[in-house]
mmCIF file of C-alpha atoms in Angstrom:
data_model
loop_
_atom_site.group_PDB
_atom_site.id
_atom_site.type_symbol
_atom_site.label_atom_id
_atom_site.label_comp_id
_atom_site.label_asym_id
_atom_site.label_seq_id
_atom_site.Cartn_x
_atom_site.Cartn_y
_atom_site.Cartn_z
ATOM 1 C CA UNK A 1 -198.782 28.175 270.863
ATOM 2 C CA UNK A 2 -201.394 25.357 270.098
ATOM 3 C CA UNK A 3 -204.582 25.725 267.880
ATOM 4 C CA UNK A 4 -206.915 25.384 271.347
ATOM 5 C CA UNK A 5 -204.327 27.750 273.654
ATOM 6 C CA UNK A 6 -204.906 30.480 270.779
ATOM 7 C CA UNK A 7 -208.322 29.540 269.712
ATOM 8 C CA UNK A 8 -209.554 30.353 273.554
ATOM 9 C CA UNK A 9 -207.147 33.311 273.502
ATOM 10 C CA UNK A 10 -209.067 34.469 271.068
ATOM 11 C CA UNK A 11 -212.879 33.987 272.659
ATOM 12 C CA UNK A 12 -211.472 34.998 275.552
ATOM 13 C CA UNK A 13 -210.260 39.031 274.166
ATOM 14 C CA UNK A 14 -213.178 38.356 272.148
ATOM 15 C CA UNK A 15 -215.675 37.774 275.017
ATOM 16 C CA UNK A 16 -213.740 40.493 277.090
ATOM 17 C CA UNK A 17 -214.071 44.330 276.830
ATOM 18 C CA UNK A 18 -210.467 44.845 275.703
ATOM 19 C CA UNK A 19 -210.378 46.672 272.822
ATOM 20 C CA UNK A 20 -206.435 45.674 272.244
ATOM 21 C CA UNK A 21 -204.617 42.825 272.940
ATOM 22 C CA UNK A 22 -200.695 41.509 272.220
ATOM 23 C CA UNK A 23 -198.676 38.800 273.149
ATOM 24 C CA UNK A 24 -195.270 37.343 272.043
ATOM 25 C CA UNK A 25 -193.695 34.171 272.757
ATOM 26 C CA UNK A 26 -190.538 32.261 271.291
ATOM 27 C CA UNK A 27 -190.851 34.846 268.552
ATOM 28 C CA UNK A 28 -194.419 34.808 267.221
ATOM 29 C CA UNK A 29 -196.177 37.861 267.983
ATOM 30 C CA UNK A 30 -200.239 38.023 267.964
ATOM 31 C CA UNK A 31 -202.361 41.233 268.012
ATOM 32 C CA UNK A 32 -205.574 41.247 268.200
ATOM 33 C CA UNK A 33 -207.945 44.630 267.977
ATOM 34 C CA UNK A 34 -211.440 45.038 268.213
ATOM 35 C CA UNK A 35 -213.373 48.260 266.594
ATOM 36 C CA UNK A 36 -215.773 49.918 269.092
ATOM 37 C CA UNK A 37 -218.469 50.111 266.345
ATOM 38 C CA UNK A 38 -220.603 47.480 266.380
ATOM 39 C CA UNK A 39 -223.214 46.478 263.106
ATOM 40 C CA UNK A 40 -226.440 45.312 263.719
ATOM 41 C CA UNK A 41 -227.955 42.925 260.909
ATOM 42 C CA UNK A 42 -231.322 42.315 261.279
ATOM 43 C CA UNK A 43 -233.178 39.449 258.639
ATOM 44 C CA UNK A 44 -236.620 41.188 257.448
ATOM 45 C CA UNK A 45 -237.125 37.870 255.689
ATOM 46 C CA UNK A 46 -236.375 35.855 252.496
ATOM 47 C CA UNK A 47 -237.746 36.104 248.970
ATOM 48 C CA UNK A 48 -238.288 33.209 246.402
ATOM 49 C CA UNK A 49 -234.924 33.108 245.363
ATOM 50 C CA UNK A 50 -233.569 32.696 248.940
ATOM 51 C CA UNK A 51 -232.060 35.488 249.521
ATOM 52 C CA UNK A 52 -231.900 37.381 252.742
ATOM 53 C CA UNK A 53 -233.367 40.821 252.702
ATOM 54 C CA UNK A 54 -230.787 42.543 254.940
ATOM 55 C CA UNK A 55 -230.896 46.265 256.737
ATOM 56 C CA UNK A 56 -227.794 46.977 258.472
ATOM 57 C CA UNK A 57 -226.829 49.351 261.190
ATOM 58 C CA UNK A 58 -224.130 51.389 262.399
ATOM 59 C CA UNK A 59 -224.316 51.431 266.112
ATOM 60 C CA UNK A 60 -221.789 53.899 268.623
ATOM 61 C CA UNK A 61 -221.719 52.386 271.964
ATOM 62 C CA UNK A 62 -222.246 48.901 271.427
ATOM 63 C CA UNK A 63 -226.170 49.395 272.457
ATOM 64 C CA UNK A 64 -229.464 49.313 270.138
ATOM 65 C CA UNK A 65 -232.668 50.328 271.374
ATOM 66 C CA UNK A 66 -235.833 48.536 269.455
ATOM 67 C CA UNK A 67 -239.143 48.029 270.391
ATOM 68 C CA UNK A 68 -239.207 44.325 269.072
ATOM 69 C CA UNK A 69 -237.504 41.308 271.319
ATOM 70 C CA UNK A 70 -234.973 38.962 269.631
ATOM 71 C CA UNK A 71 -236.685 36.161 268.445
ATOM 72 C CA UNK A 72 -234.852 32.567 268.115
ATOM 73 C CA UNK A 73 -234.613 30.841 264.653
ATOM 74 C CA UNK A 74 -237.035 27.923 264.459
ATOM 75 C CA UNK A 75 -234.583 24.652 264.019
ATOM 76 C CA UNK A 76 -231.312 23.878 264.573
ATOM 77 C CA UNK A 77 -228.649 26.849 264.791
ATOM 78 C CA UNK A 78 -225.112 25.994 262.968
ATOM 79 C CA UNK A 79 -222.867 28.331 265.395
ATOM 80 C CA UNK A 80 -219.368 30.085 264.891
ATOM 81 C CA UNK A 81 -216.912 28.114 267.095
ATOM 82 C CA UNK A 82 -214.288 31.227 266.827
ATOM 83 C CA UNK A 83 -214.101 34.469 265.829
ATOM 84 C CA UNK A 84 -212.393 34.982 262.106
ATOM 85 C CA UNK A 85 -214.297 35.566 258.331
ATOM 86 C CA UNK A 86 -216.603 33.836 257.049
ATOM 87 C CA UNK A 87 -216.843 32.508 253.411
ATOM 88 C CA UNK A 88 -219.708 30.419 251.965
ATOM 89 C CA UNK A 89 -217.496 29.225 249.006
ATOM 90 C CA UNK A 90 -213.867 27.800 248.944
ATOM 91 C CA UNK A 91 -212.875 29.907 246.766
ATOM 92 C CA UNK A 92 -214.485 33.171 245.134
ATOM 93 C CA UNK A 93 -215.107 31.830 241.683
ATOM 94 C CA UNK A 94 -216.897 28.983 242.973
ATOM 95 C CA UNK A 95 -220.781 28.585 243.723
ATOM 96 C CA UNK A 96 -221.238 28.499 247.636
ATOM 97 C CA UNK A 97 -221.180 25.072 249.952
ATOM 98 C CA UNK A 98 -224.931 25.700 250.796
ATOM 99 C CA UNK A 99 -227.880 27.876 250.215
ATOM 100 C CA UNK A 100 -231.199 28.154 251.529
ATOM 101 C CA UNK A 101 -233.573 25.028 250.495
ATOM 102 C CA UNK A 102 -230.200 22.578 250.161
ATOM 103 C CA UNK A 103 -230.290 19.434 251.508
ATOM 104 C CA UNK A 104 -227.378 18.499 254.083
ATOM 105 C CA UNK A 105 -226.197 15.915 256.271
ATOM 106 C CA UNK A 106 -224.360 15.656 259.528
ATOM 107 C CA UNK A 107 -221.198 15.852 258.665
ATOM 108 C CA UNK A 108 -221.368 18.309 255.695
ATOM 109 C CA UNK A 109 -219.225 21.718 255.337
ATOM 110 C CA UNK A 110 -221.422 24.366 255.120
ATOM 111 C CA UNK A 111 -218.827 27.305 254.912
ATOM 112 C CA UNK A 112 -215.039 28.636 256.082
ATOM 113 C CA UNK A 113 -214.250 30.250 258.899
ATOM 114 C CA UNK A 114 -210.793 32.065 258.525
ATOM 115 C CA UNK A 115 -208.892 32.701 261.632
ATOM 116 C CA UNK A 116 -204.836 33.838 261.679
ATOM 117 C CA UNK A 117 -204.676 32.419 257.943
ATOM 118 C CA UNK A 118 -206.024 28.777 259.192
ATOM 119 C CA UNK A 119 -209.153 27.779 257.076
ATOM 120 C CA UNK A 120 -211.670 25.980 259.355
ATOM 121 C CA UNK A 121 -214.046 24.350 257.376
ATOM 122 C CA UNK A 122 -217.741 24.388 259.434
ATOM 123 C CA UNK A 123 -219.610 21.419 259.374
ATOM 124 C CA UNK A 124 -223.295 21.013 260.340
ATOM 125 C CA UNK A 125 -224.093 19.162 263.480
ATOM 126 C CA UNK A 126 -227.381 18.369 261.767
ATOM 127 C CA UNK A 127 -229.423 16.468 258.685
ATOM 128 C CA UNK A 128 -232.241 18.700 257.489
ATOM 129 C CA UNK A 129 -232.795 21.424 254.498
ATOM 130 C CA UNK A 130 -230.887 24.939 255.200
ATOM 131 C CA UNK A 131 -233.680 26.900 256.688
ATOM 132 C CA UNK A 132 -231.748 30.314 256.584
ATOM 133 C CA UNK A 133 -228.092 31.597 256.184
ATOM 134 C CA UNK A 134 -227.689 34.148 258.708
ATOM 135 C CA UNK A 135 -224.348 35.627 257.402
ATOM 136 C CA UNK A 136 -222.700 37.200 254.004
ATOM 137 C CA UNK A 137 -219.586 35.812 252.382
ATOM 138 C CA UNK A 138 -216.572 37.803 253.795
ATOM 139 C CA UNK A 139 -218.485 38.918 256.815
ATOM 140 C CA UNK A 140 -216.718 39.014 259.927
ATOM 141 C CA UNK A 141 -218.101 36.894 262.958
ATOM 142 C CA UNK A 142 -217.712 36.343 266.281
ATOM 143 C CA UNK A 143 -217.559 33.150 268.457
ATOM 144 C CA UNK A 144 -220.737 31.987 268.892
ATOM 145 C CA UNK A 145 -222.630 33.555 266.276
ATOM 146 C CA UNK A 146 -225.209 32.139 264.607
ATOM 147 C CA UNK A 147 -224.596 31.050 260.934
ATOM 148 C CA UNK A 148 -227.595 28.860 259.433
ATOM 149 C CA UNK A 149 -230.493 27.123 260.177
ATOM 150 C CA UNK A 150 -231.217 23.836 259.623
ATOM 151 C CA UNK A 151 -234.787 22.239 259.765
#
């Protein structure tokens, strides 16, 4: 199967409400299975040192009721483009590609997204400073999820 066939076989179960998904061809199996529990992060804010003050929450039906709406970061949004881990280092003894207050250009890899054992280094689509990094280091994410902000 191609990268692109498997990477939108992936959104796709993703995006879906299947919970399980296989599929073999020409001997190369792929299963794919998605826990019901979902975790809400929410970003209270950021301290001097940059780091993100996070609460985190354990949610049964996939539904969160909150008296505050979602509000958009301000500046450019560096997105997942598939579903996979995240890591903000290339390797865990190493300092991460990026932290709040860096300076990056277009072109620059801000972190690793591991899908099926393929590393997929993310780039930024933008120049600026990194406003916010709105994920952890081995934290699983989902296509489409926001992962910094650039300003």
């Amino acid at each position: 199967m191609e990268f692109e066939n498997l990477v939108k076989l992936i959104q796709t179960v993703s995006d879906s409400e299947l919970t399980q998904f296989s599929y073999q061809e020409n001997g190369v199996e792929i299963s794919m299975k998605k826990d019901k529990k979902q975790k809400l992060v929410t970003v209270n804010g950021s301290n001097a040192a940059g780091m993100l003050d996070l609460a985190q929450l354990e949610l049964e039906g996939g539904t969160a009721l909150s008296g505050k709406k979602d509000s958009q970061p301000e500046g450019n949004v560096v997105k997942s483009p598939l579903v996979g881990t995240f890591y903000s280092a290339p390797d865990p003894g190493s300092e991460p590609f990026v932290k709040v207050g860096d300076t990056v250009s277009k072109g620059q890899v801000l972190g690793i997204v591991e899908a099926m054992k393929l590393m997929n280094e993310i780039e930024s689509d933008y120049a600026g400073t990194v406003k916010q990094v709105l994920v952890s280091n081995e934290e699983v994410v989902e296509y489409g999820q926001p992962l910094f902000v650039i300003g």
